[in-house]
Coordinates of C-alpha atoms and ligand atoms in Angstrom, one line a residue:
X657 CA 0.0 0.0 0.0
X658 CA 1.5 3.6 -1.0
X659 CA 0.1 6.7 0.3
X660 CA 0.1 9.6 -2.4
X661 CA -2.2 11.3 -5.0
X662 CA -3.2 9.5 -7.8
X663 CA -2.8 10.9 -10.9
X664 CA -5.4 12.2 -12.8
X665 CA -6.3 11.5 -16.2
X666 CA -6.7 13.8 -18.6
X667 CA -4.8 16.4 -16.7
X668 CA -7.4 17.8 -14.8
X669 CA -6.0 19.9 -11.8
X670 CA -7.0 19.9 -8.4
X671 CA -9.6 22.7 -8.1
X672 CA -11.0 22.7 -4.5
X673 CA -14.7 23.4 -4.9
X674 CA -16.8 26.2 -2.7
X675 CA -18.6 23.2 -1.2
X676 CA -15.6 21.4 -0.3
X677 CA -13.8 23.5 1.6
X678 CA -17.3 23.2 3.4
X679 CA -16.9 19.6 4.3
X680 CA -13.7 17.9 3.4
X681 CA -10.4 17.9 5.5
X682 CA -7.1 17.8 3.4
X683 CA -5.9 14.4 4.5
X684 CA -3.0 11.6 2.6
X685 CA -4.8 9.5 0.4
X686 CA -4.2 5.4 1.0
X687 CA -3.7 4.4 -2.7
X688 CA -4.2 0.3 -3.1
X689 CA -5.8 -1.1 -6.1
X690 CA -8.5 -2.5 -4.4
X691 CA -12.1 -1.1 -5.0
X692 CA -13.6 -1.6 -1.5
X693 CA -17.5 -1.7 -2.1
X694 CA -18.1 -0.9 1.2
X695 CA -16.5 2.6 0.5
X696 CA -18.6 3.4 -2.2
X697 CA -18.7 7.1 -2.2
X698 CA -21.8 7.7 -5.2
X699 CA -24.7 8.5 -4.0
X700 CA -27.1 8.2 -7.1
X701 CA -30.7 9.5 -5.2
X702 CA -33.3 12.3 -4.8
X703 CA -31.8 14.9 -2.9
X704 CA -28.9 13.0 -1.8
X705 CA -25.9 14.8 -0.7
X706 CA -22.8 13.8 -3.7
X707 CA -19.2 13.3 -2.4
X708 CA -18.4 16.1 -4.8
X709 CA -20.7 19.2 -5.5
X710 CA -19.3 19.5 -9.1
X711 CA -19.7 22.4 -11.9
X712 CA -21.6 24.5 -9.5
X713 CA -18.9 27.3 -8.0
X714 CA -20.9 30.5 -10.3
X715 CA -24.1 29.7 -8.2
X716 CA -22.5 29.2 -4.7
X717 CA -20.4 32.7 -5.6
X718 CA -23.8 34.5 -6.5
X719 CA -25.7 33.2 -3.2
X720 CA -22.8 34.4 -1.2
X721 CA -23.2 37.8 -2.4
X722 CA -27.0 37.6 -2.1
X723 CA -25.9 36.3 1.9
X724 CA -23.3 39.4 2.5
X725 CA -25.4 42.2 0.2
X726 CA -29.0 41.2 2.1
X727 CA -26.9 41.3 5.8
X728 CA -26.0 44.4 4.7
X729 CA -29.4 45.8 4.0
X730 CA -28.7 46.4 0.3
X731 CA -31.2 46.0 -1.6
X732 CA -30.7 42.7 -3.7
X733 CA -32.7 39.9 -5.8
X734 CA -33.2 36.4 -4.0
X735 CA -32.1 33.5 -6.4
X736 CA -34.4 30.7 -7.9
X737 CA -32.6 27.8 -8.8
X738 CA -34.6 25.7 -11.8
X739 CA -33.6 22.7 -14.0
X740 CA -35.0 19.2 -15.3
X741 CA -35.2 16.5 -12.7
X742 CA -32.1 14.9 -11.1
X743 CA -29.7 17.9 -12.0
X744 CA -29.5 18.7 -8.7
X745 CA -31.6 21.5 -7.5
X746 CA -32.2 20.0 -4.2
X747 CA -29.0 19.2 -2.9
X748 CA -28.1 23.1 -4.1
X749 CA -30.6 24.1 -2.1
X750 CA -29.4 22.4 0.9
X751 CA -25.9 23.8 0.5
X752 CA -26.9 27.5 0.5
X753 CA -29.0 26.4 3.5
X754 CA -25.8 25.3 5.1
X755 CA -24.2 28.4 4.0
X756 CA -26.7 30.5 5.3
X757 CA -26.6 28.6 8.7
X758 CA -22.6 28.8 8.4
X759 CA -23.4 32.8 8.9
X760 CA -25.4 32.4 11.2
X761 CA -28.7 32.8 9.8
X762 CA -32.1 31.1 10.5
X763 CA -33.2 29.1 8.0
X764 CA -36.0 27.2 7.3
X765 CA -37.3 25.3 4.2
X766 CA -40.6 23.4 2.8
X767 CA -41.3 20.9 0.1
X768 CA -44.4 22.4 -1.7
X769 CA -47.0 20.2 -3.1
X770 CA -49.8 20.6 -4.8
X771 CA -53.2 21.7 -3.9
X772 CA -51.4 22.3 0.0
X773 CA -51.3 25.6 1.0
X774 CA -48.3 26.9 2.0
X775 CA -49.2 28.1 5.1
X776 CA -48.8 25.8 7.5
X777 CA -45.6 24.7 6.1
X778 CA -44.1 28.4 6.2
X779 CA -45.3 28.7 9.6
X780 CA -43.2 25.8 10.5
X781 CA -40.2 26.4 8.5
X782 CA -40.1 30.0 9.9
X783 CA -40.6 28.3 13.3
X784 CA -37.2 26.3 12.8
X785 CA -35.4 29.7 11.8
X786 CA -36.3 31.4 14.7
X787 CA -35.6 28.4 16.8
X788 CA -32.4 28.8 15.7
X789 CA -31.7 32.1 16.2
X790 CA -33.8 32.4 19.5
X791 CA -30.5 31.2 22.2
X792 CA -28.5 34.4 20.8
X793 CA -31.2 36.9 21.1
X794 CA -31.1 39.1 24.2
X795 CA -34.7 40.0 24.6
X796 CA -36.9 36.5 25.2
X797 CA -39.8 39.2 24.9
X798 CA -39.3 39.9 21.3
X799 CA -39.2 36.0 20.6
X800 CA -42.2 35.4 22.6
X801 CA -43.9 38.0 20.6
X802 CA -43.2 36.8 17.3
X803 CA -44.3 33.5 18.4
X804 CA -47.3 34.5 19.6
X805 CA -47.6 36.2 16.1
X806 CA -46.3 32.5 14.3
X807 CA -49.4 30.8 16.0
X808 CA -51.9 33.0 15.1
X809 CA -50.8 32.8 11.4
X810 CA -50.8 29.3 11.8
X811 CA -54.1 28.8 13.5
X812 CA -55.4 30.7 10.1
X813 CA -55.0 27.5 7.9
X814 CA -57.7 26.4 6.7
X815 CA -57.1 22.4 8.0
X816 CA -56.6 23.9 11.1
X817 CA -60.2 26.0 11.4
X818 CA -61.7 22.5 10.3
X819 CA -60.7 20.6 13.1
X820 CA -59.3 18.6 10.7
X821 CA -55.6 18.5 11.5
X822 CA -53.5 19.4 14.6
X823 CA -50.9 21.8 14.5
X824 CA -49.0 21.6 17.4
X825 CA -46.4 23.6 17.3
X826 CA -45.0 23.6 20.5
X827 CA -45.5 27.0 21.1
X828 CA -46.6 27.8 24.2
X829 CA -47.3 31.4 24.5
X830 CA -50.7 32.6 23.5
X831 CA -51.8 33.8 19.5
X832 CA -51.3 36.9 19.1
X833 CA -54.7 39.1 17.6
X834 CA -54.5 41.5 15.0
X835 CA -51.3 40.4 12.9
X836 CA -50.8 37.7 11.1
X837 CA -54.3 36.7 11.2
X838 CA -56.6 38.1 9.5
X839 CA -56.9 34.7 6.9
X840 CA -55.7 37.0 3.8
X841 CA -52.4 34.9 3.0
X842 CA -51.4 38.0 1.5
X843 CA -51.2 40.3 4.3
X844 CA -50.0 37.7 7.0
X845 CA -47.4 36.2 5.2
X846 CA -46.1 40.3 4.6
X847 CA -46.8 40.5 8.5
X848 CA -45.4 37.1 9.7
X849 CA -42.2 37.6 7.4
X850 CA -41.6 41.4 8.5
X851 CA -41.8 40.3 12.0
X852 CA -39.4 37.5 11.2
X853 CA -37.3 39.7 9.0
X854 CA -37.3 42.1 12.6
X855 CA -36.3 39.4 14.8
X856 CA -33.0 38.9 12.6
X857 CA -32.5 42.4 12.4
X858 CA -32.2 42.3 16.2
X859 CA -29.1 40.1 15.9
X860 CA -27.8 41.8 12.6
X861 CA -28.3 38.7 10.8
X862 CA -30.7 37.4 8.4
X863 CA -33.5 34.7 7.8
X864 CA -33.6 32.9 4.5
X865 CA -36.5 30.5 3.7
X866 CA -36.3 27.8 0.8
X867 CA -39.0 26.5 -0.9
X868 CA -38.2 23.2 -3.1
X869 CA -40.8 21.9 -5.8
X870 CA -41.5 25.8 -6.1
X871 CA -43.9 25.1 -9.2
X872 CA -46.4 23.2 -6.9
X873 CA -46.9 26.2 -4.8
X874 CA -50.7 26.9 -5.5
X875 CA -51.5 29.9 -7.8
X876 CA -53.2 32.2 -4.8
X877 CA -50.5 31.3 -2.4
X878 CA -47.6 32.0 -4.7
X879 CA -49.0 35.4 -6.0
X880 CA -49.0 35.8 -2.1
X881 CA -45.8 34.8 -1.5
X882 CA -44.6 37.3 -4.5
X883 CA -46.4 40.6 -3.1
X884 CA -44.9 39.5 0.7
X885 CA -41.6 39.7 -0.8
X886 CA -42.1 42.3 -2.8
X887 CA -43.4 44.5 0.4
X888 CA -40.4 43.0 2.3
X889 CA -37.5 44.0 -0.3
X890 CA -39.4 47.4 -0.4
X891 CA -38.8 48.1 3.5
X892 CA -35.5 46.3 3.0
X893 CA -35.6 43.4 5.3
X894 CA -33.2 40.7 6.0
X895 CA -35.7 37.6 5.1
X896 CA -34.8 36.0 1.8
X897 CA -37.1 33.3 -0.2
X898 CA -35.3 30.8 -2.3
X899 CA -36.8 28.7 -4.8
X900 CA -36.1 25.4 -6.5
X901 CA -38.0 24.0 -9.1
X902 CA -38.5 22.9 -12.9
X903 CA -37.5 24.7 -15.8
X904 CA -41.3 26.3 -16.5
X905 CA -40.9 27.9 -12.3
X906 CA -40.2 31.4 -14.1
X907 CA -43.0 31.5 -16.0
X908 CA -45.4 30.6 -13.0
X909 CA -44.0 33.2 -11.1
X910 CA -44.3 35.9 -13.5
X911 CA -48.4 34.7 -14.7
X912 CA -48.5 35.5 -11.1
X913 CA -47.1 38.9 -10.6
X914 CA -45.4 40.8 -13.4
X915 CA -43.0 41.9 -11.0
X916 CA -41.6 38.6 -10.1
X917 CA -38.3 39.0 -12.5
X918 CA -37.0 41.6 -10.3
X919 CA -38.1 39.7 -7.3
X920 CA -35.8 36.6 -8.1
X921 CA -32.5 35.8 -10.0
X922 CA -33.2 32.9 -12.0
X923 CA -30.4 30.4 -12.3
X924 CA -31.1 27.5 -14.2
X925 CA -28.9 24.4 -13.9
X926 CA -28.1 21.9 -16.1
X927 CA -26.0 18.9 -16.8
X928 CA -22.7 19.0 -16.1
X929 CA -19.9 20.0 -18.5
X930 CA -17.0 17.3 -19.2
X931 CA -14.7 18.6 -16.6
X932 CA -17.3 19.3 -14.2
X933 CA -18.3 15.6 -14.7
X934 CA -15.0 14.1 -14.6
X935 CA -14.4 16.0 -10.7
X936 CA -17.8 14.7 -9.7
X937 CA -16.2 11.1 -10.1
X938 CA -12.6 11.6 -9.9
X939 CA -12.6 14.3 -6.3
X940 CA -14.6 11.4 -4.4
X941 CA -12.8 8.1 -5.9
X942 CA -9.1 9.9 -5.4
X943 CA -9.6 10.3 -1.7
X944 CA -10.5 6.6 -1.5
X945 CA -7.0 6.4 -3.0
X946 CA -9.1 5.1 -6.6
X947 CA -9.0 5.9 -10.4
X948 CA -10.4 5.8 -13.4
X949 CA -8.7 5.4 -16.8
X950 CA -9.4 8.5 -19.3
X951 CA -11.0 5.9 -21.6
X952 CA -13.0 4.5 -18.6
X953 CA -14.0 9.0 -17.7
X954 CA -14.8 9.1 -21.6
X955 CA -16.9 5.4 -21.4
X956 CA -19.1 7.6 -18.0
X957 CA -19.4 10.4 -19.8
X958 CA -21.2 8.8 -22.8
X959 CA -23.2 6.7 -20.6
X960 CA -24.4 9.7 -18.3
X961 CA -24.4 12.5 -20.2
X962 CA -23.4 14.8 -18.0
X963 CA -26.9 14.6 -15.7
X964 CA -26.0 14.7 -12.1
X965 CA -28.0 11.6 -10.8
X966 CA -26.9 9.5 -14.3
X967 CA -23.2 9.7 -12.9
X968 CA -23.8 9.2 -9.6
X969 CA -26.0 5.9 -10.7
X970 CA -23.1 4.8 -13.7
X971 CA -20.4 5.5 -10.7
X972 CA -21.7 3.9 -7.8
X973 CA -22.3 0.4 -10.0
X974 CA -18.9 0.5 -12.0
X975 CA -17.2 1.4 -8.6
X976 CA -19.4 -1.9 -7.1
X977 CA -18.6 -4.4 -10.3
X978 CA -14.3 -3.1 -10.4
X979 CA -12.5 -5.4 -9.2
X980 CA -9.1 -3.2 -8.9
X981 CA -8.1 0.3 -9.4
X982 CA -7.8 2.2 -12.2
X983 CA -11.3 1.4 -12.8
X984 CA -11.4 1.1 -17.0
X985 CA -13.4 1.2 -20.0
X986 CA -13.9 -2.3 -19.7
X987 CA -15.3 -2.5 -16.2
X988 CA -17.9 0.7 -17.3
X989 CA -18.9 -1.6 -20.1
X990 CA -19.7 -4.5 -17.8
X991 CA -21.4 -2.4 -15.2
X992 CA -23.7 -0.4 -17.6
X993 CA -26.2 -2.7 -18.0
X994 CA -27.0 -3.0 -14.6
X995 CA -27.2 0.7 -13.8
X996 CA -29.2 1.7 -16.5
X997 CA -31.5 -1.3 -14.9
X998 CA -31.6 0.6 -11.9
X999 CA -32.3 3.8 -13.0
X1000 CA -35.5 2.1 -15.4
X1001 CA -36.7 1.2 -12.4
X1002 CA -36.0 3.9 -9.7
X1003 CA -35.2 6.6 -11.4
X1004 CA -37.8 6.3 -15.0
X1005 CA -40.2 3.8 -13.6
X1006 CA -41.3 5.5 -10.3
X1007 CA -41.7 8.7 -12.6
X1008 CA -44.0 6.4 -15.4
X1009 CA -45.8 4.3 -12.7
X1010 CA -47.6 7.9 -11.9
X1011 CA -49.5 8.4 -14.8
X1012 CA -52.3 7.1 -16.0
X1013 CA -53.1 5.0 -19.5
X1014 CA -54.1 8.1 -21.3
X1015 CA -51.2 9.9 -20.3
X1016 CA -48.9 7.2 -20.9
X1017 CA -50.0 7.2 -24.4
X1018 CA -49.7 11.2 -24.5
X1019 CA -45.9 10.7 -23.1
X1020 CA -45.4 7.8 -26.2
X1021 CA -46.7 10.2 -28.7
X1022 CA -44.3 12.5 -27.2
X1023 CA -41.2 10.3 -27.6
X1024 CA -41.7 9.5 -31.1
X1025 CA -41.4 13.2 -31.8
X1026 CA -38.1 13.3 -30.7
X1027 CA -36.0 14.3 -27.6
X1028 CA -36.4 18.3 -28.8
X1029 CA -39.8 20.0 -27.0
X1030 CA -42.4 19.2 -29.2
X1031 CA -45.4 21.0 -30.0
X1032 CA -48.3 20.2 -28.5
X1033 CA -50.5 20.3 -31.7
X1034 CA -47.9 17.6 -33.2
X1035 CA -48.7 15.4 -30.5
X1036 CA -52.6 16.0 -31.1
X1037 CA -52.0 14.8 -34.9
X1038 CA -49.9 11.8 -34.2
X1039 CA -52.3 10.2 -31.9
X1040 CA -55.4 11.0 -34.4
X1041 CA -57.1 13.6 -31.5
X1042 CA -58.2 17.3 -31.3
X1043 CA -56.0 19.0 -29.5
X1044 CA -58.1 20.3 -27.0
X1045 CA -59.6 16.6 -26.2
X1046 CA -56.0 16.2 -24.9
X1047 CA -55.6 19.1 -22.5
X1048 CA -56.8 17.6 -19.4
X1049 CA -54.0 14.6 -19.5
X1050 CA -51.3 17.4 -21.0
X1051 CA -52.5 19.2 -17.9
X1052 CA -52.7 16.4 -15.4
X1053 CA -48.8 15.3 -16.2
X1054 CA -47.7 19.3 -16.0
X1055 CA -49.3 18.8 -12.6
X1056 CA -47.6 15.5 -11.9
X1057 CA -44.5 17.4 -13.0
X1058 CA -43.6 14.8 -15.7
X1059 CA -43.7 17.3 -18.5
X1060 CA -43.5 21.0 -19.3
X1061 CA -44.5 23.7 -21.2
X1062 CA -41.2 25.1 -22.2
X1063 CA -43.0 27.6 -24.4
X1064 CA -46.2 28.6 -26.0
X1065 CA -47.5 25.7 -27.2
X1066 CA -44.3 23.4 -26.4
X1067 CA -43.9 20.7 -23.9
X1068 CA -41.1 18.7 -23.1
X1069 CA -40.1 15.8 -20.6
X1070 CA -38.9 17.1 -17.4
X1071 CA -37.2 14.0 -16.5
X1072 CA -33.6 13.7 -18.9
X1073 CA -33.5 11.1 -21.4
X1074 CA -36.8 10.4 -21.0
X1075 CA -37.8 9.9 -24.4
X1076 CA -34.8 7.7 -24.8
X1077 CA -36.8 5.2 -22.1
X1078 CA -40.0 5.1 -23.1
X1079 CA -39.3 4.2 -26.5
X1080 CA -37.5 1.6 -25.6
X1081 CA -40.9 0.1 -23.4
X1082 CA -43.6 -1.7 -25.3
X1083 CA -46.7 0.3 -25.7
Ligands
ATP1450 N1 -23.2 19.2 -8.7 C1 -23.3 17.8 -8.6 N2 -22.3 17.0 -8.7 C2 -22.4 15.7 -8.6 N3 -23.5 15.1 -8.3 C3 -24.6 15.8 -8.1 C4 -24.6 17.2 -8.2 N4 -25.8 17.7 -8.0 C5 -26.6 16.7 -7.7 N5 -25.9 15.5 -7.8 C6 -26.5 14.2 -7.6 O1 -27.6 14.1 -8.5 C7 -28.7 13.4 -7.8 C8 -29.9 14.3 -8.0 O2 -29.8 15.5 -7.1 P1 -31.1 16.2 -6.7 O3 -32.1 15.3 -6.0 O4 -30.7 17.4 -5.9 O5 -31.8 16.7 -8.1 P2 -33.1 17.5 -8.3 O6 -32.8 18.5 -9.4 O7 -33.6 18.1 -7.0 O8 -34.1 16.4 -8.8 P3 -35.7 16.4 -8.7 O9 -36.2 17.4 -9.8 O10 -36.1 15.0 -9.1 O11 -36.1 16.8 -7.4 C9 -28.2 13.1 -6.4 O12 -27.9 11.7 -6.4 C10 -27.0 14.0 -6.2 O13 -26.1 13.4 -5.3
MG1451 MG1 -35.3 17.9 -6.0

């Protein structure tokens, strides 16, 4: 066994990412030429953390200036990340919320879905944030206040006037009357995340709140959501809301409230370039003292495309089926067959299982158009039907978030390589 680096194909220098100086110590690396399965660093999965945060240093930069400039009390945009499925919105998200904690922030986040308002969820997200800033503040008044303030806005839900569901929040002062409850989302959420944003102010920090699945946010609550921010970037408070969600996010916002562009920066992420790529592999492998041959990086890059979760999922299986270090072009070979079974079933197949006949055939039509967005008259004609007969399944997988319109009158596949799957499944 030698210690030392192990040599990189293709040249590719070290670049320490944003994210890794986050997490990773500097230590020797145990070079052997065993793969040891049990040290598997891929971690092909919704929302699961990667070894490596490749390709994405321009959108860490920008969130850390949106951090410093709102702490400041400049006046600045919040970000929205969007992109196709398993490019990795969610575990971007997660990283700004750990920078955000890292300075010191409250944070809190929600998963929206659809047809749920988004108010109890807020209420318990902004909950969290405050729990976290609550042991540094130096008046337990002003906390007990804007808890009192929490629960009223909470108690506003509609589930909650029902009797229907239980919210209990643990919040053991009383509701507050005459803020944050008058049941007009609009004017409580502008209260509830003033009073917030004041609470941070206190401790010269800020409060940022992230919203994944951002497109399932109802119409009413997001148009809500917009004119509370937009209220709160007027008076310049520290509270920040950022978004993840599909590529059509932008164009929800904006039906909603013209205003929205200069609300949010929109950053849209896609696959990963073939450097980018190459890091997300190599970074993770090298520090289990492993390595790939440049045939073996040009073999994954084929196979994966670039997409995030496709080389987590084509790394994690040839890493499993190696039996020695470098791993090669040979042992990609061997393993692809398996992981493209595993992403048919976990990663294509849980998506498919959700629709319905009619829509499956909608999503077939689809694929025989081609991997470019199609239009959605073109799908109409090739399965013999008016186009309007077909809006209610059109509308039902935008809703399921299996396809979207990427313009007027186009749709596409949110999922990548979609098309590629389904027209390799019987009909
Ligand atoms: N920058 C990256 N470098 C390497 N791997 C990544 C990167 N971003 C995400 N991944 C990996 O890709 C997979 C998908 O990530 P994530 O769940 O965040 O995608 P997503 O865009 O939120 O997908 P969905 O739309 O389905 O929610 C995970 O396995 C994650 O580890
Ligand atoms: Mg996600």
């Amino acid at each position: 066994m030698a210690v030392g680096l192990v040599a990189r194909p293709h040249g590719a220098t070290r670049r320490r990412s944003f994210y890794g100086n986050l997490r990773r110590p500097l230590y020797p690396v145990i070079k052997s030429d065993t793969v040891d399965p049990v040290r598997n660093p891929y971690a092909p999965g919704a929302g699961q953390r990667p070894p490596e945060l490749a390709g994405r240093d321009r959108e860490l930069q920008q969130f850390e200036v949106v951090l410093e400039r709102v702490a400041r009390g400049r006046p600045e945009r919040s970000m929205v990340i969007t992109g196709l499925r398993g490019v990795g919105k969610t575990v971007l998200l997660n990283t700004f919320k750990s920078m955000a904690i890292q300075r010191l922030w409250g944070t809190g986040k929600i998963e929206a879905r659809p047809e749920q308002s988004i108010r109890r969820p807020v209420a318990a997200a902004l909950h969290m944030a405050v729990r976290e800033l609550a042991p540094r503040h130096r008046a337990p008044e002003r906390i007990d206040e804007f808890l009192g303030v929490l629960k009223a806005f909470a108690m506003r839900d509609p589930s909650a006037a029902k009797g229907t569901t239980h919210w209990s929040p643990g919040i053991d002062v009383p509701a507050a009357r005459g803020r944050a409850d008058s049941g007009d989302l609009e004017i409580d959420l502008t209260e509830l995340l003033s009073d917030a944003a004041g609470v941070a102010t206190d401790l010269g920090v800020g409060i940022a709140l992230f919203i994944d699945e951002m497109q399932d946010v109802p119409a009413a609550d997001i148009s809500a959501l917009c004119a509370a921010c937009h209220e709160l970037s007027q008076i310049g408070g520290p509270l920040i809301v950022v978004g993840a969600g599909l590529p059509h996010l932008p164009s929800v916002l904006s039906a909603s409230k013209s205003y929205s562009e200069r609300l949010f920066r929109y950053a849209r992420i896609d696959r990963l370039d073939r450097e980018a790529a190459d890091m997300a592999l190599i970074v993770p492998a090298e520090e289990e003292g492993v390595a790939f041959t440049s045939e073996a990086l040009d073999a994954l890059y084929e196979a994966a495309d670039g997409y995030p979760y496709f080389v987590q999922a084509y790394g994690k299986v040839a890493w499993d089926l190696a039996p020695r270090s470098p791993i090669t072009a040979e042992d990609i070979k061997v393993s692809a067959p398996e992981a493209e079974e595993e992403l048919a079933v976990g990663f294509f197949g849980s998506r498919y299982e959700r629709a319905t006949p009619a829509e499956r055939d909608y999503m077939h039509a689809m694929a025989q158009l081609g991997d470019d967005p199609v239009a959605t008259a073109e799908v109409a004609e090739a399965l013999g039907r008016k186009p309007s007969s077909l809006s209610p399944a059109r509308d039902s997988l935008i809703k399921k978030g299996l396809i979207y319109s990427a313009e007027r009158g186009l749709i596409a596949f949110t999922v990548p390589h979609f098309g590629r799957f389904l027209r390799a499944q019987p009909v």
